């Protein structure tokens, strides 16, 4: 699932290296983790604990708790409220990924 | 012993910033706690760091926050960003506010508290709204403001000024908007006509609003009178199904943004046991407050969209009034100030609230949207559908709080923020009771999840 559905507005944005599910990637600076995942084509970031259905970030404002991912080893962090930092390690909570 | 602040403001949006400026200028010790990484609230999000290209896309109302933001940054108050408030309680010294700051638990004491935490988007429970690829229009705007990110192609669905503003911003930024599916009931336009008089008292905004509405209708495929929405797709979104005049249509897309207005956040006030009222005009619960923002709990005020929805300008004025209210009976406020400035601001609050009535009536959410289909997931966190909720309510459930115990709806990580209002609607409809009689979900600590280590440390001040 990596359709690139989002664009960055600025052509000359500085890039920041991050690691998503063990893969090194470059994304524009100043993204939230949730925005970085969308930019890289990850619409879904976790599976629902009851139904196993895929879920993705929804409100980007800290209300809905849909964007929970593991950031630098800490599980269940809200990706929308966390800014990316160089070499940050992000793990989505999808089966077969971790 | 921890410092006891004279005034603790939660939220650094227009209301919080204005109140902090007012009270710190009067010599009070003020602390502002904000969830975001920079001040500005949702409306002026990231304004301090936004690129020129971003501000030009976002429009003049965004840039208008600059003077307030600069004044706030220069004010003599303590300000902490990226703070997650998880608990508030009354304390012998006033109020205790517990929060997570940079992963650590911190507690703050204050004699007076201002809730300026703003609003959230009204949850739009349509079938398939939980699928990856469905975002809110607010999310779309946040992505643009703080991350300069925009979709390549999107379908906008719903009703309300924010949806039209986002359409305008996306159009300027070069996003392909496949369609706007407008759910505003046609009868709303008739009901809104008498409110035009109110809207005319704020002519600039009325003109801007009319222009915004007309331009999108001309430049974007605009489909009005939409009902029976359904987001299609297996694992992720593949399209939207909708009905216009009894005919069913499909539109293919991978990204959908939903919006149907905003509602006040009430969690913190409910935790403090402030009295709530059902606002029929704005179709949401709100914190009961007087003109100075004082709630039913002495020492607790509310200002801005967290109280009654009114937009950035009204929020800023309400913040100023609240701050003035805090220092009203001190010698800092001169009799001249009391007589003229305060009276003028109070008048503006009343006038702008009245003018807002036009927007409230025109974009009042369609009734069918509060009656989700049986298979629609109402509580996203616990995956509870409308059928389950209806059957429990039918079997004699007393209200939303009992419903929560039977079904787990409202018990998940978002703590009922995304389902609470719709649960109340379902109870009211099924038991044929007015909304004002159905009480909202109760709120319990923590307001947001914290880990055990943080909880254990929280008792130390």
Coordinates of C-alpha atoms in Angstrom, one line a residue:
Chain A
X1 CA 0.0 0.0 0.0
X2 CA 2.2 2.8 -1.1
X3 CA 0.3 5.1 -3.4
X4 CA 1.8 8.5 -3.2
X5 CA -1.4 10.6 -2.7
X6 CA 0.2 13.7 -1.1
X7 CA 2.4 16.4 -2.4
X8 CA 4.6 18.9 -0.5
X9 CA 3.8 22.5 -1.2
X10 CA 7.4 23.7 -1.2
X11 CA 9.7 22.5 -3.9
X12 CA 13.0 23.4 -2.1
X13 CA 12.2 22.0 1.4
X14 CA 15.1 20.7 3.3
X15 CA 15.0 16.9 3.7
X16 CA 15.1 15.0 7.0
X17 CA 16.2 11.3 7.2
X18 CA 13.8 9.0 9.1
X19 CA 13.4 5.2 9.5
X20 CA 10.0 3.8 8.8
X21 CA 9.6 0.1 9.6
X22 CA 13.4 -0.3 9.3
X23 CA 13.6 1.4 6.0
X24 CA 15.6 4.6 5.7
X25 CA 13.6 7.4 4.0
X26 CA 13.9 11.1 3.3
X27 CA 11.0 13.4 3.9
X28 CA 10.7 17.2 4.0
X29 CA 11.4 18.9 7.4
X30 CA 8.7 20.1 9.7
X31 CA 6.3 17.2 9.1
X32 CA 4.4 15.6 11.9
X33 CA 5.0 11.8 12.1
X34 CA 1.4 11.3 10.8
X35 CA 2.1 13.7 7.9
X36 CA 5.4 11.9 7.1
X37 CA 3.5 8.6 6.9
X38 CA 0.9 10.0 4.5
X39 CA 3.7 11.6 2.4
X40 CA 5.4 8.2 2.1
X41 CA 2.1 6.6 1.1
X42 CA 1.2 4.8 4.3
X43 CA -2.5 5.6 4.6
X44 CA -2.9 2.9 7.2
X45 CA -0.8 2.8 10.3
X46 CA -2.3 0.2 12.5
X47 CA -4.8 -2.6 12.8
X48 CA -7.9 -2.3 15.0
X49 CA -7.3 -4.5 18.1
X50 CA -10.8 -6.0 17.9
X51 CA -11.6 -6.4 14.2
X52 CA -8.2 -6.4 12.7
X53 CA -9.3 -3.8 10.1
X54 CA -6.8 -1.3 8.9
X55 CA -7.0 2.1 10.3
X56 CA -5.2 5.4 9.4
X57 CA -4.8 8.9 10.8
X58 CA -8.1 10.7 10.8
X59 CA -8.3 14.1 12.7
X60 CA -4.6 15.1 12.9
X61 CA -5.5 17.2 16.0
X62 CA -5.0 14.7 18.8
X63 CA -8.7 13.8 19.3
X64 CA -9.3 10.5 17.6
X65 CA -6.3 8.3 18.6
X66 CA -6.3 6.6 15.2
X67 CA -2.7 7.5 14.3
X68 CA -1.1 5.5 17.1
X69 CA 2.4 4.2 16.1
X70 CA 5.6 3.2 17.8
X71 CA 8.1 6.1 17.9
X72 CA 11.7 5.4 18.9
X73 CA 10.6 2.2 20.6
X74 CA 7.7 3.7 22.5
X75 CA 4.4 2.2 21.4
X76 CA 1.0 3.9 21.1
X77 CA 2.3 7.4 20.5
X78 CA 0.0 9.8 18.7
X79 CA 1.8 10.4 15.4
X80 CA -0.1 13.6 14.7
X81 CA 1.2 15.3 17.8
X82 CA 4.8 14.3 17.3
X83 CA 7.2 16.2 15.0
X84 CA 9.8 14.2 13.1
X85 CA 13.4 14.6 14.2
X86 CA 16.5 13.4 12.2
X87 CA 16.9 9.6 12.3
X88 CA 13.7 9.0 14.2
X89 CA 12.6 5.4 14.1
X90 CA 8.8 4.9 13.4
X91 CA 7.1 1.5 13.3
X92 CA 3.6 1.2 12.1
X93 CA 1.5 -1.4 14.0
X94 CA 0.6 -3.6 11.0
X95 CA 0.8 -7.4 11.0
X96 CA 3.8 -8.7 9.1
X97 CA 5.7 -5.5 9.4
X98 CA 7.1 -5.7 13.0
Chain B
X1 CA 6.4 23.9 47.4
X2 CA 5.3 24.5 43.8
X3 CA 4.5 28.0 42.6
X4 CA 0.8 29.0 42.7
X5 CA -0.1 30.9 39.6
X6 CA -2.7 33.7 39.7
X7 CA -4.0 32.5 36.3
X8 CA -3.5 29.3 34.4
X9 CA -4.7 29.3 30.8
X10 CA -5.2 26.1 28.9
X11 CA -4.8 26.6 25.2
X12 CA -2.8 29.2 23.2
X13 CA -5.3 30.0 20.5
X14 CA -6.8 33.5 20.0
X15 CA -8.8 33.3 23.3
X16 CA -5.9 32.0 25.4
X17 CA -3.4 34.4 24.0
X18 CA -5.6 37.4 24.4
X19 CA -6.4 36.5 28.0
X20 CA -2.8 35.8 28.9
X21 CA -1.8 39.2 27.5
X22 CA -4.5 41.0 29.4
X23 CA -3.8 39.4 32.7
X24 CA 0.0 39.4 32.5
X25 CA -0.1 43.1 31.6
X26 CA -2.1 43.6 34.8
X27 CA 0.8 42.1 36.8
X28 CA -0.6 38.6 37.5
X29 CA 1.6 35.5 37.3
X30 CA 0.3 33.7 34.3
X31 CA 1.0 30.2 32.9
X32 CA -0.2 29.1 29.5
X33 CA -0.2 25.4 28.7
X34 CA -0.7 24.4 25.1
X35 CA -0.9 21.0 23.3
X36 CA 0.6 22.2 20.1
X37 CA 4.3 22.7 19.4
X38 CA 3.9 26.4 18.7
X39 CA 1.3 29.0 19.8
X40 CA -1.7 30.0 17.6
X41 CA -4.3 27.4 18.2
X42 CA -5.9 25.7 15.2
X43 CA -6.7 28.9 13.3
X44 CA -3.2 30.4 13.6
X45 CA -1.4 27.0 13.7
X46 CA 2.3 27.2 12.9
X47 CA 1.8 30.9 11.9
X48 CA 5.2 31.8 13.6
X49 CA 7.1 29.4 11.3
X50 CA 5.0 29.2 8.2
X51 CA 6.7 29.8 4.8
X52 CA 5.6 32.7 2.6
X53 CA 4.1 30.2 0.0
X54 CA 2.1 28.7 2.8
X55 CA 0.7 32.0 4.1
X56 CA -0.3 33.0 0.6
X57 CA -2.2 29.8 0.0
X58 CA -3.9 30.0 3.5
X59 CA -5.2 33.5 2.9
X60 CA -5.6 36.7 4.7
X61 CA -7.5 35.4 7.8
X62 CA -4.5 33.3 8.6
X63 CA -2.0 36.1 8.4
X64 CA -4.3 38.3 10.5
X65 CA -3.2 36.5 13.6
X66 CA 0.4 37.8 13.4
X67 CA 0.0 40.9 15.7
X68 CA -1.7 38.9 18.4
X69 CA 0.9 36.2 18.2
X70 CA 3.8 38.7 18.4
X71 CA 2.1 40.4 21.4
X72 CA 1.7 37.1 23.1
X73 CA 5.3 36.1 22.6
X74 CA 6.4 39.4 24.1
X75 CA 4.0 39.2 27.1
X76 CA 5.4 38.6 30.5
X77 CA 3.9 35.2 31.1
X78 CA 5.1 31.6 31.3
X79 CA 4.3 29.5 28.2
X80 CA 4.8 25.8 27.7
X81 CA 4.2 24.1 24.4
X82 CA 3.6 20.4 23.6
X83 CA 1.8 19.9 26.9
X84 CA -0.8 17.2 27.4
X85 CA -3.1 18.0 30.2
X86 CA -4.5 14.7 31.6
X87 CA -6.2 15.7 34.8
X88 CA -7.7 18.7 36.6
X89 CA -9.1 18.8 40.1
X90 CA -10.0 21.3 42.8
X91 CA -7.4 21.8 45.4
X92 CA -7.2 23.7 48.7
X93 CA -5.1 26.3 46.9
X94 CA -7.4 26.5 43.9
X95 CA -6.9 24.0 41.1
X96 CA -4.3 21.4 40.4
X97 CA -3.6 20.7 36.7
X98 CA -1.6 17.5 35.9
X99 CA 0.1 17.3 32.6
X100 CA 2.7 15.4 30.6
X101 CA 5.6 17.7 29.5
X102 CA 8.3 16.1 27.3
X103 CA 7.4 12.7 28.6
X104 CA 7.5 13.8 32.3
X105 CA 4.6 14.3 34.6
X106 CA 4.3 17.8 36.0
X107 CA 1.6 19.3 38.2
X108 CA 0.7 23.0 38.3
X109 CA -1.2 24.9 41.0
X110 CA -3.3 28.0 40.2
X111 CA -5.9 30.0 42.0
X112 CA -7.9 30.7 38.8
X113 CA -8.3 28.7 35.6
X114 CA -9.2 29.6 32.1
X115 CA -10.3 26.9 29.7
X116 CA -9.4 28.2 26.2
X117 CA -8.9 24.8 24.6
X118 CA -11.0 25.5 21.6
X119 CA -13.4 23.2 19.7
X120 CA -13.2 20.0 17.6
X121 CA -14.9 18.9 14.5
X122 CA -18.4 17.4 14.8
X123 CA -18.0 13.7 14.3
X124 CA -19.6 12.6 11.0
X125 CA -20.5 9.0 11.4
X126 CA -21.2 7.7 7.9
X127 CA -20.7 4.1 6.8
X128 CA -17.0 3.5 6.1
X129 CA -15.7 6.7 7.9
X130 CA -13.2 4.6 9.7
X131 CA -11.4 3.4 6.6
X132 CA -7.8 4.6 5.9
X133 CA -8.1 7.4 3.4
X134 CA -10.9 9.2 5.2
X135 CA -9.7 12.3 7.0
X136 CA -11.5 15.4 8.3
X137 CA -11.4 18.7 6.5
X138 CA -9.7 20.0 9.7
X139 CA -7.0 17.4 9.2
X140 CA -6.6 18.6 5.7
X141 CA -6.0 22.2 6.9
X142 CA -3.7 21.1 9.7
X143 CA -1.6 19.2 7.2
X144 CA -1.4 22.3 5.0
X145 CA -0.6 24.7 7.9
X146 CA 2.0 22.7 9.9
X147 CA 3.4 20.3 7.3
X148 CA 2.8 22.1 4.0
X149 CA 1.3 18.8 2.8
X150 CA -1.7 18.6 0.4
X151 CA -3.4 15.7 -1.4
X152 CA -3.0 15.3 -5.2
X153 CA -6.7 14.5 -5.6
X154 CA -9.5 14.6 -3.1
X155 CA -13.3 14.6 -2.6
X156 CA -14.6 17.0 0.0
X157 CA -17.8 15.9 1.7
X158 CA -20.2 17.6 4.1
X159 CA -21.2 21.1 5.0
X160 CA -19.9 24.3 6.7
X161 CA -17.5 27.2 6.3
X162 CA -14.3 25.3 6.9
X163 CA -15.1 22.9 4.1
X164 CA -15.4 25.8 1.7
X165 CA -12.3 27.6 3.0
X166 CA -10.3 24.4 2.6
X167 CA -11.6 24.0 -1.0
X168 CA -10.5 27.6 -1.7
X169 CA -7.0 27.0 -0.2
X170 CA -6.6 23.7 -2.0
X171 CA -7.7 25.2 -5.3
X172 CA -5.1 28.0 -4.9
X173 CA -2.4 25.4 -4.0
X174 CA -3.2 23.4 -7.2
X175 CA -5.0 20.4 -5.6
X176 CA -7.4 18.5 -7.9
X177 CA -10.7 18.6 -6.1
X178 CA -12.8 15.9 -7.8
X179 CA -16.0 17.2 -6.3
X180 CA -17.6 18.8 -3.3
X181 CA -20.5 16.7 -2.0
X182 CA -22.6 19.2 -0.1
X183 CA -24.9 17.8 2.6
X184 CA -26.5 21.1 3.6
X185 CA -30.3 20.5 3.5
X186 CA -31.9 22.8 1.0
X187 CA -34.5 23.9 3.6
X188 CA -31.6 25.5 5.6
X189 CA -31.3 28.3 3.0
X190 CA -35.0 29.3 3.8
X191 CA -34.6 29.0 7.5
X192 CA -31.4 31.1 7.3
X193 CA -33.1 34.1 5.6
X194 CA -34.3 35.8 8.8
X195 CA -30.8 35.4 10.2
X196 CA -29.4 37.6 7.3
X197 CA -30.2 40.6 9.5
X198 CA -27.8 39.2 12.1
X199 CA -25.2 38.4 9.5
X200 CA -25.4 42.0 8.2
X201 CA -24.0 43.3 11.5
X202 CA -20.7 41.7 10.5
X203 CA -20.7 42.8 6.8
X204 CA -17.1 42.0 6.0
X205 CA -17.4 38.4 7.1
X206 CA -20.8 38.0 5.4
X207 CA -19.3 39.3 2.2
X208 CA -16.2 37.0 2.4
X209 CA -18.5 34.1 3.2
X210 CA -20.8 34.7 0.2
X211 CA -17.8 35.1 -2.1
X212 CA -16.2 31.9 -0.8
X213 CA -19.5 30.0 -1.4
X214 CA -20.0 31.4 -4.9
X215 CA -16.4 30.9 -6.2
X216 CA -16.3 27.2 -5.2
X217 CA -19.7 26.6 -6.8
X218 CA -18.3 28.0 -10.1
X219 CA -14.8 26.5 -10.1
X220 CA -15.3 23.1 -8.6
X221 CA -17.8 20.3 -9.5
X222 CA -20.3 21.1 -6.8
X223 CA -23.1 18.7 -6.0
X224 CA -25.6 19.9 -3.5
X225 CA -28.5 18.2 -1.7
X226 CA -26.4 15.1 -1.1
X227 CA -27.7 12.4 1.3
X228 CA -27.2 8.7 2.2
X229 CA -23.4 8.9 2.0
X230 CA -21.3 5.8 2.1
X231 CA -17.5 5.5 1.9
X232 CA -16.7 2.4 -0.4
X233 CA -13.7 0.2 -0.3
X234 CA -12.3 -3.0 1.3
X235 CA -9.1 -2.2 3.1
X236 CA -8.9 1.4 2.1
X237 CA -11.1 4.0 0.3
X238 CA -12.1 3.3 -3.3
X239 CA -14.9 5.8 -3.7
X240 CA -18.0 7.5 -2.3
X241 CA -21.6 6.5 -2.9
X242 CA -24.2 9.2 -2.5
X243 CA -27.9 10.0 -3.3
X244 CA -29.3 13.1 -4.9
X245 CA -33.0 13.4 -5.4
X246 CA -33.5 9.6 -5.0
X247 CA -30.8 8.7 -7.5
X248 CA -27.7 6.9 -6.4
X249 CA -24.3 8.0 -7.7
X250 CA -20.7 6.8 -7.3
X251 CA -17.5 8.7 -7.4
X252 CA -14.1 7.1 -7.5
X253 CA -11.4 8.4 -5.1
X254 CA -8.7 7.3 -2.7
X255 CA -9.0 10.3 -0.3
X256 CA -12.1 11.7 1.3
X257 CA -12.3 14.6 3.7
X258 CA -15.4 15.0 5.9
X259 CA -16.7 18.0 7.7
X260 CA -19.9 19.1 9.3
X261 CA -19.1 22.0 11.5
X262 CA -17.3 22.2 14.8
X263 CA -18.5 21.6 18.4
X264 CA -17.2 22.8 21.7
X265 CA -14.9 20.6 23.7
X266 CA -16.3 20.0 27.1
X267 CA -14.1 17.3 28.7
X268 CA -12.1 19.5 31.0
X269 CA -15.0 21.4 32.3
X270 CA -17.0 18.2 32.8
X271 CA -14.1 16.8 34.8
X272 CA -14.4 19.9 37.1
X273 CA -18.2 19.3 37.2
X274 CA -19.1 22.6 35.6
X275 CA -22.7 22.7 34.5
X276 CA -23.4 21.9 30.9
X277 CA -26.2 23.1 28.6
X278 CA -27.5 21.7 25.3
X279 CA -27.2 24.5 22.7
X280 CA -30.0 23.9 20.2
X281 CA -28.7 26.5 17.8
X282 CA -25.2 25.0 17.6
X283 CA -26.5 21.4 18.1
X284 CA -23.9 20.6 20.8
X285 CA -23.2 20.5 24.5
X286 CA -21.5 23.5 25.9
X287 CA -20.2 24.8 29.1
X288 CA -22.7 27.1 31.0
X289 CA -21.0 30.5 31.4
X290 CA -21.8 34.2 31.9
X291 CA -20.6 37.0 29.7
X292 CA -17.2 37.2 31.6
X293 CA -16.8 33.5 30.9
X294 CA -17.4 32.4 34.5
X295 CA -18.7 28.9 34.7
X296 CA -20.8 27.3 37.5
X297 CA -17.6 26.5 39.4
X298 CA -16.1 29.6 41.1
X299 CA -12.6 30.4 39.7
X300 CA -13.1 28.6 36.4
X301 CA -13.7 30.5 33.2
X302 CA -14.1 29.5 29.6
X303 CA -13.4 31.6 26.5
X304 CA -13.4 31.1 22.7
X305 CA -14.8 28.2 20.7
X306 CA -14.4 25.9 23.7
X307 CA -17.4 27.8 25.2
X308 CA -19.6 28.8 22.3
X309 CA -18.5 28.5 18.7
X310 CA -17.9 31.9 17.1
X311 CA -14.6 32.0 15.2
X312 CA -11.2 33.6 15.8
X313 CA -12.2 37.2 16.2
X314 CA -14.9 36.5 18.8
X315 CA -12.6 34.1 20.6
X316 CA -10.0 36.8 20.8
X317 CA -12.5 39.3 22.3
X318 CA -13.9 36.7 24.7
X319 CA -10.3 36.0 25.8
X320 CA -9.8 39.6 26.5
X321 CA -13.1 39.9 28.4
X322 CA -12.2 36.8 30.5
X323 CA -8.8 38.2 31.3
X324 CA -10.4 41.5 32.2
X325 CA -13.0 39.6 34.3
X326 CA -10.1 38.0 36.3
X327 CA -8.7 41.4 37.3
X328 CA -12.0 43.3 37.3
X329 CA -12.1 44.0 41.0
X330 CA -8.5 45.1 41.4
X331 CA -7.2 48.7 41.1
X332 CA -5.5 47.7 37.9
X333 CA -8.7 48.2 36.0
X334 CA -9.6 51.9 36.0
X335 CA -13.2 53.1 36.3
X336 CA -12.8 54.5 32.8
X337 CA -11.8 51.1 31.5
X338 CA -14.7 49.4 33.3
X339 CA -17.1 51.8 31.9
X340 CA -16.0 52.1 28.3
X341 CA -13.6 49.4 27.2
X342 CA -15.3 46.6 29.0
X343 CA -18.8 47.7 28.0
X344 CA -17.7 48.0 24.4
X345 CA -16.1 44.5 24.4
X346 CA -19.2 43.0 26.0
X347 CA -21.3 44.6 23.3
X348 CA -19.0 43.1 20.6
X349 CA -19.3 39.6 22.2
X350 CA -23.1 39.8 22.1
X351 CA -23.1 41.2 18.6
X352 CA -20.7 38.7 17.1
X353 CA -22.6 35.8 18.8
X354 CA -25.8 37.0 17.3
X355 CA -24.1 37.4 13.9
X356 CA -22.9 33.8 14.2
X357 CA -26.5 32.7 14.2
X358 CA -26.5 33.0 10.4
X359 CA -23.7 30.4 10.0
X360 CA -25.3 28.2 12.7
X361 CA -28.6 28.1 11.0
X362 CA -27.3 27.9 7.4
X363 CA -25.0 25.0 8.1
X364 CA -27.0 23.2 10.7
X365 CA -26.1 19.6 10.2
X366 CA -28.6 17.5 8.2
X367 CA -30.9 15.4 10.5
X368 CA -30.1 12.2 8.6
X369 CA -26.5 12.5 9.6
X370 CA -27.4 12.1 13.3
X371 CA -29.3 8.8 12.4
X372 CA -26.5 6.5 11.2
X373 CA -27.4 3.4 9.3
X374 CA -27.3 0.1 11.3
X375 CA -24.0 -1.1 9.9
X376 CA -22.2 2.2 10.5
X377 CA -19.5 2.1 13.1
X378 CA -20.4 4.8 15.7
X379 CA -17.7 4.2 18.3
X380 CA -14.5 3.9 16.2
X381 CA -12.2 2.9 19.2
X382 CA -14.3 -0.1 20.3
X383 CA -15.8 -0.8 16.9
X384 CA -19.5 -0.6 18.0
X385 CA -22.1 -0.2 15.3
X386 CA -25.4 1.7 15.4
X387 CA -27.4 -1.6 15.3
X388 CA -25.9 -2.7 18.6
X389 CA -26.4 0.6 20.2
X390 CA -30.0 0.8 19.1
X391 CA -30.8 -2.6 20.3
X392 CA -29.4 -1.9 23.8
X393 CA -31.2 1.5 24.0
X394 CA -34.4 -0.2 23.0
X395 CA -34.1 -2.8 25.7
X396 CA -34.5 0.1 28.3
X397 CA -31.0 1.5 28.8
X398 CA -31.2 4.6 31.0
X399 CA -28.8 6.8 29.1
X400 CA -25.4 7.2 27.4
X401 CA -23.5 6.3 30.5
X402 CA -25.3 3.0 31.0
X403 CA -25.0 2.4 27.3
X404 CA -21.2 2.7 27.7
X405 CA -21.1 0.0 30.3
X406 CA -23.2 -2.4 28.2
X407 CA -21.5 -1.9 24.8
X408 CA -18.1 -0.3 25.6
X409 CA -19.0 2.5 23.2
X410 CA -17.2 5.6 24.5
X411 CA -14.7 3.6 26.6
X412 CA -11.8 3.6 24.1
X413 CA -8.7 5.7 23.7
X414 CA -10.5 8.8 22.4
X415 CA -12.7 8.7 25.5
X416 CA -15.9 9.3 23.7
X417 CA -14.8 12.4 21.8
X418 CA -15.7 10.8 18.4
X419 CA -18.8 9.0 19.5
X420 CA -20.3 10.8 22.5
X421 CA -22.5 13.2 20.6
X422 CA -23.8 10.5 18.3
X423 CA -24.5 8.2 21.2
X424 CA -26.6 10.9 22.8
X425 CA -28.5 11.4 19.4
X426 CA -29.2 7.7 19.2
X427 CA -30.5 7.5 22.8
X428 CA -32.7 10.7 22.2
X429 CA -34.1 9.3 18.9
X430 CA -34.8 5.8 20.1
X431 CA -36.4 6.8 23.3
X432 CA -38.0 9.9 21.8
X433 CA -36.5 12.3 24.4
X434 CA -35.2 15.8 23.7
X435 CA -31.4 16.0 23.5
X436 CA -31.4 18.5 26.4
X437 CA -32.7 15.6 28.6
X438 CA -30.1 13.1 27.6
X439 CA -27.0 13.8 29.5
X440 CA -23.5 13.7 27.9
X441 CA -21.0 10.9 28.6
X442 CA -19.2 11.4 31.9
X443 CA -15.6 12.2 31.8
X444 CA -13.0 10.5 34.0
X445 CA -9.2 10.9 34.4
X446 CA -7.0 10.5 32.6
X447 CA -8.1 12.9 29.8
X448 CA -5.6 11.2 27.6
X449 CA -3.7 7.9 28.1
X450 CA -0.6 8.1 30.2
X451 CA 1.6 5.2 31.2
X452 CA 1.9 3.8 34.7
X453 CA 5.4 5.3 35.4
X454 CA 4.0 8.7 34.6
X455 CA 1.0 8.1 36.8
X456 CA 3.2 7.0 39.7
X457 CA 5.3 10.2 39.6
X458 CA 2.2 12.4 39.3
X459 CA 1.5 12.6 43.0
X460 CA 4.7 14.7 43.6
X461 CA 4.2 18.4 43.2

